[in-house]
Tab-separated table of C-alpha atoms in Angstrom:
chain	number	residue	atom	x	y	z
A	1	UNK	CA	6.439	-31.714	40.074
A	2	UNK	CA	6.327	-27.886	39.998
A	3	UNK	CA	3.747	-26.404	41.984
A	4	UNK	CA	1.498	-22.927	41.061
A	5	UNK	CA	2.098	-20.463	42.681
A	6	UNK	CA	-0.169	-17.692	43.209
A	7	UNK	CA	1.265	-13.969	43.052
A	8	UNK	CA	-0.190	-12.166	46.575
A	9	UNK	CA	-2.540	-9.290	45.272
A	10	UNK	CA	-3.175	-6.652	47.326
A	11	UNK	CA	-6.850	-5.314	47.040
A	12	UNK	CA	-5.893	-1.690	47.882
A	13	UNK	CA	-3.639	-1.200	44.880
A	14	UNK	CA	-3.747	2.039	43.477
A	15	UNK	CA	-2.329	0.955	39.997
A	16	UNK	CA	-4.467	2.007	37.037
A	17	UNK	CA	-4.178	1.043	33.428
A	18	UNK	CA	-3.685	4.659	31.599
A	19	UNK	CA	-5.920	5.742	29.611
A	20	UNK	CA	-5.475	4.711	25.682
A	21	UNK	CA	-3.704	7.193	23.929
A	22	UNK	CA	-5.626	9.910	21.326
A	23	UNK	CA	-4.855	9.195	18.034
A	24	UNK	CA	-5.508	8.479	14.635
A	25	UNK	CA	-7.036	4.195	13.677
A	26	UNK	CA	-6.354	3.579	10.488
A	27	UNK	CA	-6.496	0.078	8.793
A	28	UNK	CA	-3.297	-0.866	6.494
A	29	UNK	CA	-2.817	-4.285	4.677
A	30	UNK	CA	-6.311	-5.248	6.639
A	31	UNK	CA	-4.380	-4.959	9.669
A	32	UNK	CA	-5.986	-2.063	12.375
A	33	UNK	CA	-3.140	0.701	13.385
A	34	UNK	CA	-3.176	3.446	15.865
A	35	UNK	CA	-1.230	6.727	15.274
A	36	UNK	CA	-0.308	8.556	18.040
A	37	UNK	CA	2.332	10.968	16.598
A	38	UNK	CA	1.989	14.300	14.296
A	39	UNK	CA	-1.661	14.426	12.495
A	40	UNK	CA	0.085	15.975	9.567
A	41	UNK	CA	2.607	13.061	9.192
A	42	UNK	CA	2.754	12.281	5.072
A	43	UNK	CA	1.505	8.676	5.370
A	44	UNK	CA	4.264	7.537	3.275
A	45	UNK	CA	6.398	8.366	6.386
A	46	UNK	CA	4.444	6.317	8.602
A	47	UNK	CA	3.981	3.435	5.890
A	48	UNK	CA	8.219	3.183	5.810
A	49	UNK	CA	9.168	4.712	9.239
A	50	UNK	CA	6.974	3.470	11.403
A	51	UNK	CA	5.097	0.701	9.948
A	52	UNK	CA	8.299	-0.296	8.497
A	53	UNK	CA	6.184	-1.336	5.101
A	54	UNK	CA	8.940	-0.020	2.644
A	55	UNK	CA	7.558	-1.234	-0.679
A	56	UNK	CA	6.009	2.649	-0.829
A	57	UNK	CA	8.416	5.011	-2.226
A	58	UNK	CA	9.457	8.541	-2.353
A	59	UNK	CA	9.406	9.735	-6.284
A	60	UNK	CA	9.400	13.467	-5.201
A	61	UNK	CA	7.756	15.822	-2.208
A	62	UNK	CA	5.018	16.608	-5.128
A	63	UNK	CA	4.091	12.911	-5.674
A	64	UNK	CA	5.549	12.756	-8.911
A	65	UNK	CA	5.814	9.927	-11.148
A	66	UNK	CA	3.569	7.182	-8.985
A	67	UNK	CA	6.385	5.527	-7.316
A	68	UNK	CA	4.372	6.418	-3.970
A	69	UNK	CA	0.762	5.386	-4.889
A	70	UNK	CA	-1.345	3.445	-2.272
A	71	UNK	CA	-4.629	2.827	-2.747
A	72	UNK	CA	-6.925	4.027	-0.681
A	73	UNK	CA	-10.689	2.614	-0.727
A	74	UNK	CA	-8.898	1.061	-3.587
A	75	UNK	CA	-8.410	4.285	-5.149
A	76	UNK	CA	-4.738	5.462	-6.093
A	77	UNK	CA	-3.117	8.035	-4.603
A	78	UNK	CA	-0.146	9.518	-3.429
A	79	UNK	CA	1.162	8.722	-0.147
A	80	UNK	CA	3.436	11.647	0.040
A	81	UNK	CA	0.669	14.327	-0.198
A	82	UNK	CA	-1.801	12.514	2.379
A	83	UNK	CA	-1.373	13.338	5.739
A	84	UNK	CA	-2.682	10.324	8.210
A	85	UNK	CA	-4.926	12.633	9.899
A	86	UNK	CA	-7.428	11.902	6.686
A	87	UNK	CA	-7.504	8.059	6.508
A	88	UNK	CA	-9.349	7.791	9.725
A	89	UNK	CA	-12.648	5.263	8.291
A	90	UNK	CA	-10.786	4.667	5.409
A	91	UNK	CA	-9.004	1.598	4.153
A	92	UNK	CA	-5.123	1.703	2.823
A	93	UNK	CA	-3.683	-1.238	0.728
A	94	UNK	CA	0.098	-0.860	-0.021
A	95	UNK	CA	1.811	-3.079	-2.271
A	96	UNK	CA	2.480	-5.345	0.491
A	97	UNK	CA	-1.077	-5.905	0.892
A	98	UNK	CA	-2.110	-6.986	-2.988
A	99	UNK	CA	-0.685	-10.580	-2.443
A	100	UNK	CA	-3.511	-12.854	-0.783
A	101	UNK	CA	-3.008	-13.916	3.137
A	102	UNK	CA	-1.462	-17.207	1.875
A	103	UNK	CA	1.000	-15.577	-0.094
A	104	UNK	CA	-0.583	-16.316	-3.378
A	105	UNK	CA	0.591	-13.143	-5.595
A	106	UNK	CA	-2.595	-10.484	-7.366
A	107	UNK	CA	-2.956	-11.319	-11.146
A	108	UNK	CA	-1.319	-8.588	-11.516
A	109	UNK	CA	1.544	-9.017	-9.716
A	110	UNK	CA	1.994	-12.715	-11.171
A	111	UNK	CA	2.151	-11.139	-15.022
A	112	UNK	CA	4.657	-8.414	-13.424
A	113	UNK	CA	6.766	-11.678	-13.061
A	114	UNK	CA	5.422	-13.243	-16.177
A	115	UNK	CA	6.416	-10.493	-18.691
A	116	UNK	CA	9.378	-9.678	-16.942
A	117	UNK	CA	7.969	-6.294	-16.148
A	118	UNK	CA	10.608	-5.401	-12.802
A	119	UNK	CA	13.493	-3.402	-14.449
A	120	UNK	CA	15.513	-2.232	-11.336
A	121	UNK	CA	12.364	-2.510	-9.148
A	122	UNK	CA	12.122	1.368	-7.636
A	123	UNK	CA	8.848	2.033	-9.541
A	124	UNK	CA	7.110	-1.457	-9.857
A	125	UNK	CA	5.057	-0.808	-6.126
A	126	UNK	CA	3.867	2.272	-7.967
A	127	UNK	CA	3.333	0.802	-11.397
A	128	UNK	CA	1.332	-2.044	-9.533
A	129	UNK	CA	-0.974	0.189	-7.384
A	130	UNK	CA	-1.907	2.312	-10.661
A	131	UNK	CA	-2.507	-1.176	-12.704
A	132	UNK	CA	-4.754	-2.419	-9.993
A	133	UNK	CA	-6.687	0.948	-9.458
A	134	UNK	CA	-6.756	0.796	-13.455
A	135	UNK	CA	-8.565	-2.501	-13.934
A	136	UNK	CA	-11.053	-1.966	-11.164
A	137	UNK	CA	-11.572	1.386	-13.375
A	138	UNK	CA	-11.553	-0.501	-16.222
A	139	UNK	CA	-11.095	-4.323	-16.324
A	140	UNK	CA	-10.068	-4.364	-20.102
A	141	UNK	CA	-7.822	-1.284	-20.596
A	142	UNK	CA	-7.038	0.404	-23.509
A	143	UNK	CA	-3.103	0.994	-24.226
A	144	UNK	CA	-4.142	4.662	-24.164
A	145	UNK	CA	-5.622	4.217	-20.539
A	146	UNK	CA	-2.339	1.799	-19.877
A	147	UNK	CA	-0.543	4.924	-20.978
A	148	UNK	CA	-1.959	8.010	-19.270
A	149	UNK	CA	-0.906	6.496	-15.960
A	150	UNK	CA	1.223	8.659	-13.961
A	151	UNK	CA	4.114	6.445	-13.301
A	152	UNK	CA	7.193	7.003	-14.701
A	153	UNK	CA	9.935	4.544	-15.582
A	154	UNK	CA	13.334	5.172	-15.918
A	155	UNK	CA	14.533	1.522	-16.945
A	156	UNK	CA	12.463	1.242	-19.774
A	157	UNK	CA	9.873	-1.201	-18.740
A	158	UNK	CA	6.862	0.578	-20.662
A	159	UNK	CA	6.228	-1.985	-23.341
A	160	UNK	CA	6.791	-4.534	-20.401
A	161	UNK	CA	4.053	-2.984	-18.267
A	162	UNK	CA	1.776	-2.596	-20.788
A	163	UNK	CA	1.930	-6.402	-21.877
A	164	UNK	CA	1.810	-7.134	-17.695
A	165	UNK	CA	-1.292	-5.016	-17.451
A	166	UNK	CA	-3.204	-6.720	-20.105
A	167	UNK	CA	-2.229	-10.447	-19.466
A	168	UNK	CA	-3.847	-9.610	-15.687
A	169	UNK	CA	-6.706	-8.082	-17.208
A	170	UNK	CA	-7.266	-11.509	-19.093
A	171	UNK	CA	-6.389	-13.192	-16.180
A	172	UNK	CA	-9.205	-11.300	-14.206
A	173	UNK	CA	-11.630	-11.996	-17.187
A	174	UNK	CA	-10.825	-15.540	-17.629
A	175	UNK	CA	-9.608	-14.094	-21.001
A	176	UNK	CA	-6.144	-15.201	-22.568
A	177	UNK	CA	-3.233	-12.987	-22.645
């Protein structure tokens, strides 16, 4: 039988905790997050160097063609030309973060899968983020509204997208697709 043993303190210790570091909370994914680094980092840089969350990704340093859209207070927008020093308050969902905590996947992301809607899968986070800030926008979109997102795709998967984007907006509605 192993015995406790206690560790001999010594009340005259001089050893503080430091002092939490300045920096920047920001809650990702519904997860809290403390940035301690450059104020001016592009949060896509912290989402896929730091954070490690890589379903974000560069399109271009102008945040071209949506394959870096986040939403933030479920607005889209480009993660390349946000700097983390302007989230503080403010809530970021990546692609990572549409699925539910038990893994089941957005509507959206489910008719992604239904209507084979992947092609090589570079732009789908992007494509996904716009379709969800879409139909909170508007919950039965037009293909013209489908359309004038600013994603681009290079594989082809328009007509794809479309049909993805309207099956989850009659998923959300309790409509059929």
């Amino acid at each position: 039988m192993a015995q406790a043993q206690a560790l001999a303190t010594n009340p005259t210790s001089n050893i503080t905790p430091d002092k939490v570091r300045e920096g920047i909370d920001l809650e990702i994914n519904g997860r809290q997050f403390r940035h301690t680094g450059d104020a001016d980092m592009p949060l896509l840089w912290y989402l896929r160097d730091v954070l490690r969350l890589t379903g974000t990704k560069y399109g271009s340093d102008h945040g071209l063609g949506g394959a870096d859209l986040v939403l933030v207070n479920n607005k889209a927008v480009s993660a390349i030309t946000l700097p983390v020093r302007e989230l503080a308050g403010k809530k970021v969902t990546t692609v990572e973060g549409l699925a539910a905590d038990d893994g089941k996947l957005h509507p959206l992301q489910q008719a992604f899968v239904d209507e084979d809607a992947i092609g090589c899968g570079y732009c789908t986070p992007g494509w996904l983020i716009a379709g969800v800030d879409l139909l909170t926008r508007h919950p039965q979109p037009s293909d013209n509204e489908i359309e004038q997102l600013p994603n681009l795709c290079r594989c082809g998967c328009q007509t794809r997208v479309r049909r993805a984007i309207k099956r989850a907006a009659a998923a959300i509605g309790g409509g059929h697709a």
